[in-house]
Amino acid sequence: MTDRSDFGPTTTADEVLDGIDLTGKLAVITGGASGLGEETARAMAAKGAHIIIPVRDMAKGEAAVAAIKTSVPDADIELMECDLGKMASIQFFAEAFLVQHGQFDLLINNAGVMASPHMTTGDGLELQFGTNHIGHFLLTNLLLPALLKAAKAGGDARIVNLSSRGHHGDTVHFDDPHFETRDYDKWLAYGQAKTANIMFSVGLEKRLAGKGVHALAVHPGGIQTNLGRHLSDDDRAVLMKRIEERSGGSFTFKTVEQGAATTCYAATAVELEGKGGVYLEDCHIADVDDEDPNGSVRSYAVDPGNAEKLWTLSEATVGQTFSY
């Protein structure tokens, strides 16, 4: 087995899962048809997990499954249609899922949009906040009965929300999350959405820890995937200059295999059993620090009061209340 004390920025998903048997585990991975989500699905399928990938584009999903099976021929992967930008689609997916699966073990909220132009979801929400947070908020709460059932049966049920160091860019503007009165800034919108992913983890942990379900947020690291599909060449140049300045010129991109490692670690590490409401980077729980430009989680993102404000806002947005 890999020496887990040495895990860090270059650790891969396969190394994290070395010696771990996921046979009999069911994992739902949003955004599993490309990039980090696809690698997470591949790595977990290789360890015996049954994977369900909610996809908006079934053809893209089928291509991803085919690619995974080139290296994991017996991968047990199922596709189900779901558009995280449409609440009706999320509701339909959740209802279909719960009919077919009474319980499951891992929910990995991996899908995301980064630095898009000012666009809206099918429900009229600002695209980044609406997809990255609100879509996952609704999906998670609708699927929670099945996660709670797994925990009650003695399973180690976990929710992993993919955030980013981009959360350093901004907090959640509870009075105007959709830029209705503010001038739109795609990077501030991204920072707000990634902060919401962390606050959501804190809110989930408060509600679910006593019932055996734990929620963790992760920063996968800097990886070149199709997450940056909305970026222009100028955007990429500005982003790289900012990253290099903050890192003192020592920054290097992670591979996709390295980028998926912290997700797999958060989902499976025995060291994390019973722990939640935390933010991880490079396969470790990050410190809370409001100054460090190269790591750590900002205090506003893990503030319990902010997490409750976000929960209230999110329930009002989806038009449903949830209690457990």
GROMACS .gro file of C-alpha atoms in nm:
model
  324
    1MET     CA    1   0.000   0.000   0.000
    2THR     CA    2   0.114   0.355  -0.072
    3ASP     CA    3   0.266   0.546   0.221
    4ARG     CA    4  -0.027   0.777   0.293
    5SER     CA    5   0.179   1.010   0.512
    6ASP     CA    6   0.357   1.128   0.200
    7PHE     CA    7   0.044   1.235   0.011
    8GLY     CA    8   0.075   1.578  -0.144
    9PRO     CA    9   0.035   1.778  -0.466
   10THR     CA   10   0.181   1.508  -0.692
   11THR     CA   11  -0.017   1.217  -0.547
   12THR     CA   12  -0.250   1.052  -0.800
   13ALA     CA   13  -0.600   0.915  -0.763
   14ASP     CA   14  -0.472   0.560  -0.808
   15GLU     CA   15  -0.218   0.609  -0.530
   16VAL     CA   16  -0.489   0.741  -0.297
   17LEU     CA   17  -0.703   0.436  -0.368
   18ASP     CA   18  -0.419   0.185  -0.345
   19GLY     CA   19  -0.527  -0.092  -0.109
   20ILE     CA   20  -0.887   0.032  -0.087
   21ASP     CA   21  -1.169  -0.197  -0.198
   22LEU     CA   22  -1.483  -0.017  -0.317
   23THR     CA   23  -1.669  -0.332  -0.419
   24GLY     CA   24  -2.034  -0.292  -0.327
   25LYS     CA   25  -2.008   0.086  -0.302
   26LEU     CA   26  -2.232   0.307  -0.515
   27ALA     CA   27  -2.102   0.652  -0.608
   28VAL     CA   28  -2.282   0.934  -0.790
   29ILE     CA   29  -2.038   1.167  -0.966
   30THR     CA   30  -2.166   1.483  -1.134
   31GLY     CA   31  -1.949   1.605  -1.418
   32GLY     CA   32  -1.820   1.251  -1.453
   33ALA     CA   33  -1.816   1.263  -1.833
   34SER     CA   34  -1.498   1.472  -1.862
   35GLY     CA   35  -1.189   1.600  -1.685
   36LEU     CA   36  -1.156   1.544  -1.312
   37GLY     CA   37  -1.494   1.375  -1.286
   38GLU     CA   38  -1.407   1.121  -1.553
   39GLU     CA   39  -1.075   1.041  -1.386
   40THR     CA   40  -1.248   1.009  -1.047
   41ALA     CA   41  -1.501   0.770  -1.201
   42ARG     CA   42  -1.225   0.568  -1.368
   43ALA     CA   43  -1.016   0.539  -1.051
   44MET     CA   44  -1.312   0.439  -0.835
   45ALA     CA   45  -1.449   0.195  -1.093
   46ALA     CA   46  -1.106   0.030  -1.102
   47LYS     CA   47  -1.151  -0.041  -0.731
   48GLY     CA   48  -1.490  -0.203  -0.780
   49ALA     CA   49  -1.731   0.086  -0.722
   50HIS     CA   50  -2.057   0.105  -0.914
   51ILE     CA   51  -2.061   0.453  -1.066
   52ILE     CA   52  -2.362   0.658  -1.172
   53ILE     CA   53  -2.292   0.969  -1.378
   54PRO     CA   54  -2.572   1.226  -1.421
   55VAL     CA   55  -2.517   1.379  -1.765
   56ARG     CA   56  -2.677   1.651  -1.972
   57ASP     CA   57  -2.534   1.511  -2.297
   58MET     CA   58  -2.580   1.133  -2.319
   59ALA     CA   59  -2.353   1.101  -2.623
   60LYS     CA   60  -2.070   1.272  -2.435
   61GLY     CA   61  -2.135   1.043  -2.140
   62GLU     CA   62  -2.121   0.733  -2.358
   63ALA     CA   63  -1.789   0.848  -2.505
   64ALA     CA   64  -1.649   0.894  -2.153
   65VAL     CA   65  -1.763   0.547  -2.046
   66ALA     CA   66  -1.602   0.398  -2.356
   67ALA     CA   67  -1.277   0.579  -2.275
   68ILE     CA   68  -1.282   0.456  -1.914
   69LYS     CA   69  -1.340   0.098  -2.028
   70THR     CA   70  -1.025   0.104  -2.239
   71SER     CA   71  -0.830   0.092  -1.912
   72VAL     CA   72  -1.096  -0.062  -1.684
   73PRO     CA   73  -1.282  -0.311  -1.907
   74ASP     CA   74  -1.515  -0.431  -1.632
   75ALA     CA   75  -1.601  -0.080  -1.509
   76ASP     CA   76  -1.958  -0.073  -1.376
   77ILE     CA   77  -2.081   0.268  -1.492
   78GLU     CA   78  -2.437   0.385  -1.550
   79LEU     CA   79  -2.549   0.707  -1.716
   80MET     CA   80  -2.864   0.895  -1.618
   81GLU     CA   81  -2.986   1.217  -1.774
   82CYS     CA   82  -2.969   1.531  -1.560
   83ASP     CA   83  -2.914   1.901  -1.633
   84LEU     CA   84  -2.785   2.081  -1.323
   85GLY     CA   85  -2.900   2.410  -1.471
   86LYS     CA   86  -3.266   2.306  -1.465
   87MET     CA   87  -3.442   2.228  -1.138
   88ALA     CA   88  -3.709   2.022  -1.312
   89SER     CA   89  -3.439   1.800  -1.462
   90ILE     CA   90  -3.273   1.757  -1.122
   91GLN     CA   91  -3.609   1.665  -0.968
   92PHE     CA   92  -3.676   1.412  -1.243
   93PHE     CA   93  -3.331   1.256  -1.204
   94ALA     CA   94  -3.363   1.230  -0.826
   95GLU     CA   95  -3.703   1.065  -0.846
   96ALA     CA   96  -3.578   0.812  -1.102
   97PHE     CA   97  -3.262   0.745  -0.903
   98LEU     CA   98  -3.447   0.681  -0.577
   99VAL     CA   99  -3.681   0.438  -0.748
  100GLN     CA  100  -3.386   0.237  -0.877
  101HIS     CA  101  -3.149   0.271  -0.582
  102GLY     CA  102  -3.265   0.260  -0.223
  103GLN     CA  103  -2.931   0.369  -0.086
  104PHE     CA  104  -2.585   0.479  -0.196
  105ASP     CA  105  -2.255   0.566  -0.034
  106LEU     CA  106  -2.079   0.854  -0.207
  107LEU     CA  107  -2.204   1.174  -0.368
  108ILE     CA  108  -1.931   1.365  -0.548
  109ASN     CA  109  -2.052   1.707  -0.662
  110ASN     CA  110  -1.782   1.758  -0.921
  111ALA     CA  111  -1.953   1.940  -1.211
  112GLY     CA  112  -1.881   2.307  -1.254
  113VAL     CA  113  -1.860   2.618  -1.468
  114MET     CA  114  -1.570   2.864  -1.445
  115ALA     CA  115  -1.547   3.231  -1.542
  116SER     CA  116  -1.828   3.224  -1.794
  117PRO     CA  117  -1.973   3.534  -1.960
  118HIS     CA  118  -2.286   3.668  -1.793
  119MET     CA  119  -2.529   3.384  -1.861
  120THR     CA  120  -2.823   3.229  -1.678
  121THR     CA  121  -2.943   2.877  -1.605
  122GLY     CA  122  -3.269   2.740  -1.738
  123ASP     CA  123  -3.432   2.883  -1.425
  124GLY     CA  124  -3.290   3.233  -1.473
  125LEU     CA  125  -3.014   3.213  -1.211
  126GLU     CA  126  -2.663   3.347  -1.268
  127LEU     CA  127  -2.493   3.053  -1.437
  128GLN     CA  128  -2.195   2.993  -1.207
  129PHE     CA  129  -2.383   3.025  -0.877
  130GLY     CA  130  -2.687   2.850  -1.021
  131THR     CA  131  -2.497   2.550  -1.158
  132ASN     CA  132  -2.203   2.515  -0.920
  133HIS     CA  133  -2.406   2.565  -0.603
  134ILE     CA  134  -2.784   2.577  -0.642
  135GLY     CA  135  -2.800   2.278  -0.876
  136HIS     CA  136  -2.591   2.072  -0.638
  137PHE     CA  137  -2.782   2.200  -0.335
  138LEU     CA  138  -3.107   2.070  -0.478
  139LEU     CA  139  -2.959   1.746  -0.607
  140THR     CA  140  -2.789   1.668  -0.276
  141ASN     CA  141  -3.096   1.731  -0.064
  142LEU     CA  142  -3.321   1.527  -0.291
  143LEU     CA  143  -3.081   1.232  -0.281
  144LEU     CA  144  -3.007   1.253   0.092
  145PRO     CA  145  -3.268   0.996   0.201
  146ALA     CA  146  -3.067   0.728   0.019
  147LEU     CA  147  -2.736   0.846   0.169
  148LEU     CA  148  -2.890   0.848   0.515
  149LYS     CA  149  -3.013   0.494   0.463
  150ALA     CA  150  -2.659   0.381   0.379
  151ALA     CA  151  -2.525   0.552   0.692
  152LYS     CA  152  -2.796   0.393   0.907
  153ALA     CA  153  -2.694   0.053   0.772
  154GLY     CA  154  -2.344   0.117   0.901
  155GLY     CA  155  -2.186   0.258   0.586
  156ASP     CA  156  -1.938   0.544   0.565
  157ALA     CA  157  -2.156   0.783   0.365
  158ARG     CA  158  -1.989   1.099   0.238
  159ILE     CA  159  -2.059   1.405   0.025
  160VAL     CA  160  -1.765   1.568  -0.152
  161ASN     CA  161  -1.816   1.919  -0.292
  162LEU     CA  162  -1.555   2.042  -0.537
  163SER     CA  163  -1.455   2.395  -0.452
  164SER     CA  164  -1.138   2.577  -0.556
  165ARG     CA  165  -0.874   2.816  -0.436
  166GLY     CA  166  -1.080   3.051  -0.647
  167HIS     CA  167  -1.293   3.093  -0.334
  168HIS     CA  168  -1.023   3.339  -0.220
  169GLY     CA  169  -1.168   3.577  -0.479
  170ASP     CA  170  -1.498   3.657  -0.308
  171THR     CA  171  -1.750   3.560  -0.045
  172VAL     CA  172  -2.122   3.501  -0.109
  173HIS     CA  173  -2.324   3.819  -0.159
  174PHE     CA  174  -2.644   3.710   0.011
  175ASP     CA  175  -2.826   4.028  -0.094
  176ASP     CA  176  -2.737   3.990  -0.463
  177PRO     CA  177  -2.599   3.645  -0.554
  178HIS     CA  178  -2.714   3.672  -0.916
  179PHE     CA  179  -2.563   4.013  -0.998
  180GLU     CA  180  -2.900   4.181  -1.038
  181THR     CA  181  -2.776   4.508  -0.889
  182ARG     CA  182  -2.397   4.462  -0.919
  183ASP     CA  183  -2.188   4.484  -1.234
  184TYR     CA  184  -2.107   4.132  -1.343
  185ASP     CA  185  -1.750   4.012  -1.299
  186LYS     CA  186  -1.689   3.653  -1.408
  187TRP     CA  187  -1.403   3.597  -1.164
  188LEU     CA  188  -1.595   3.735  -0.866
  189ALA     CA  189  -1.889   3.519  -0.972
  190TYR     CA  190  -1.661   3.215  -0.979
  191GLY     CA  191  -1.515   3.302  -0.638
  192GLN     CA  192  -1.864   3.341  -0.493
  193ALA     CA  193  -1.976   3.005  -0.632
  194LYS     CA  194  -1.668   2.823  -0.503
  195THR     CA  195  -1.712   2.981  -0.160
  196ALA     CA  196  -2.073   2.859  -0.165
  197ASN     CA  197  -1.947   2.503  -0.221
  198ILE     CA  198  -1.752   2.525   0.105
  199MET     CA  199  -2.033   2.692   0.301
  200PHE     CA  200  -2.269   2.422   0.176
  201SER     CA  201  -2.034   2.156   0.315
  202VAL     CA  202  -2.040   2.331   0.654
  203GLY     CA  203  -2.421   2.349   0.649
  204LEU     CA  204  -2.454   1.983   0.553
  205GLU     CA  205  -2.213   1.873   0.824
  206LYS     CA  206  -2.414   2.056   1.091
  207ARG     CA  207  -2.732   1.878   0.983
  208LEU     CA  208  -2.598   1.533   0.902
  209ALA     CA  209  -2.293   1.454   1.116
  210GLY     CA  210  -2.507   1.313   1.395
  211LYS     CA  211  -2.672   1.082   1.143
  212GLY     CA  212  -2.350   0.940   1.004
  213VAL     CA  213  -2.320   1.138   0.680
  214HIS     CA  214  -2.023   1.373   0.643
  215ALA     CA  215  -1.959   1.651   0.391
  216LEU     CA  216  -1.619   1.774   0.279
  217ALA     CA  217  -1.505   2.042   0.033
  218VAL     CA  218  -1.194   2.004  -0.179
  219HIS     CA  219  -0.958   2.213  -0.391
  220PRO     CA  220  -0.825   1.983  -0.663
  221GLY     CA  221  -0.540   2.213  -0.764
  222GLY     CA  222  -0.465   2.388  -1.090
  223ILE     CA  223  -0.543   2.154  -1.379
  224GLN     CA  224  -0.593   2.225  -1.749
  225THR     CA  225  -0.935   2.076  -1.826
  226ASN     CA  226  -1.240   2.188  -2.020
  227LEU     CA  227  -1.348   2.378  -1.708
  228GLY     CA  228  -1.166   2.670  -1.869
  229ARG     CA  229  -1.361   2.648  -2.193
  230HIS     CA  230  -1.502   3.001  -2.150
  231LEU     CA  231  -1.158   3.160  -2.112
  232SER     CA  232  -1.004   3.368  -2.390
  233ASP     CA  233  -0.630   3.373  -2.453
  234ASP     CA  234  -0.615   3.706  -2.270
  235ASP     CA  235  -0.805   3.556  -1.975
  236ARG     CA  236  -0.555   3.270  -1.956
  237ALA     CA  237  -0.262   3.509  -1.970
  238VAL     CA  238  -0.402   3.722  -1.687
  239LEU     CA  239  -0.482   3.412  -1.481
  240MET     CA  240  -0.134   3.267  -1.525
  241LYS     CA  241   0.030   3.599  -1.435
  242ARG     CA  242  -0.179   3.618  -1.116
  243ILE     CA  243  -0.097   3.257  -1.024
  244GLU     CA  244   0.276   3.302  -1.086
  245GLU     CA  245   0.288   3.621  -0.880
  246ARG     CA  246   0.115   3.452  -0.587
  247SER     CA  247   0.331   3.141  -0.606
  248GLY     CA  248   0.658   3.327  -0.652
  249GLY     CA  249   0.701   3.169  -0.994
  250SER     CA  250   0.698   2.811  -0.861
  251PHE     CA  251   0.355   2.709  -0.992
  252THR     CA  252   0.310   2.402  -1.212
  253PHE     CA  253  -0.017   2.254  -1.334
  254LYS     CA  254  -0.128   1.921  -1.197
  255THR     CA  255  -0.213   1.632  -1.424
  256VAL     CA  256  -0.574   1.517  -1.426
  257GLU     CA  257  -0.463   1.207  -1.233
  258GLN     CA  258  -0.313   1.430  -0.963
  259GLY     CA  259  -0.611   1.665  -0.969
  260ALA     CA  260  -0.856   1.386  -0.890
  261ALA     CA  261  -0.649   1.264  -0.595
  262THR     CA  262  -0.791   1.497  -0.329
  263THR     CA  263  -1.147   1.412  -0.436
  264CYS     CA  264  -1.075   1.040  -0.400
  265TYR     CA  265  -0.901   1.104  -0.069
  266ALA     CA  266  -1.196   1.300   0.070
  267ALA     CA  267  -1.436   1.027  -0.042
  268THR     CA  268  -1.249   0.727   0.093
  269ALA     CA  269  -0.968   0.805   0.342
  270VAL     CA  270  -1.011   0.616   0.668
  271GLU     CA  271  -0.828   0.904   0.836
  272LEU     CA  272  -1.129   1.124   0.763
  273GLU     CA  273  -1.398   0.897   0.907
  274GLY     CA  274  -1.626   1.100   1.130
  275LYS     CA  275  -1.482   1.429   1.005
  276GLY     CA  276  -1.659   1.683   0.789
  277GLY     CA  277  -1.728   2.048   0.730
  278VAL     CA  278  -1.363   2.089   0.633
  279TYR     CA  279  -1.175   2.199   0.320
  280LEU     CA  280  -0.897   1.986   0.179
  281GLU     CA  281  -0.614   2.054  -0.063
  282ASP     CA  282  -0.329   1.825  -0.169
  283CYS     CA  283  -0.487   1.537   0.026
  284HIS     CA  284  -0.477   1.719   0.361
  285ILE     CA  285  -0.717   1.928   0.566
  286ALA     CA  286  -0.626   2.292   0.503
  287ASP     CA  287  -0.564   2.554   0.769
  288VAL     CA  288  -0.798   2.851   0.806
  289ASP     CA  289  -0.600   3.156   0.697
  290ASP     CA  290  -0.721   3.486   0.553
  291GLU     CA  291  -0.380   3.600   0.422
  292ASP     CA  292  -0.199   3.303   0.265
  293PRO     CA  293  -0.222   3.343  -0.116
  294ASN     CA  294  -0.095   2.992  -0.190
  295GLY     CA  295  -0.334   2.780   0.008
  296SER     CA  296  -0.563   2.753   0.310
  297VAL     CA  297  -0.933   2.822   0.340
  298ARG     CA  298  -1.074   3.168   0.409
  299SER     CA  299  -1.258   3.212   0.738
  300TYR     CA  300  -1.573   3.349   0.573
  301ALA     CA  301  -1.610   3.022   0.382
  302VAL     CA  302  -1.621   2.803   0.693
  303ASP     CA  303  -1.815   3.048   0.910
  304PRO     CA  304  -2.122   2.869   1.053
  305GLY     CA  305  -2.333   3.185   1.040
  306ASN     CA  306  -2.260   3.232   0.672
  307ALA     CA  307  -2.339   2.867   0.608
  308GLU     CA  308  -2.683   2.916   0.764
  309LYS     CA  309  -2.749   3.229   0.558
  310LEU     CA  310  -2.659   3.037   0.244
  311TRP     CA  311  -2.885   2.748   0.341
  312THR     CA  312  -3.180   2.984   0.390
  313LEU     CA  313  -3.109   3.159   0.060
  314SER     CA  314  -3.075   2.827  -0.122
  315GLU     CA  315  -3.401   2.687   0.011
  316ALA     CA  316  -3.580   3.003  -0.097
  317THR     CA  317  -3.423   2.976  -0.443
  318VAL     CA  318  -3.528   2.614  -0.502
  319GLY     CA  319  -3.867   2.664  -0.334
  320GLN     CA  320  -3.822   2.372  -0.095
  321THR     CA  321  -3.722   2.329   0.268
  322PHE     CA  322  -3.526   2.033   0.394
  323SER     CA  323  -3.493   1.888   0.743
  324TYR     CA  324  -3.339   1.563   0.867
   0.00000   0.00000   0.00000
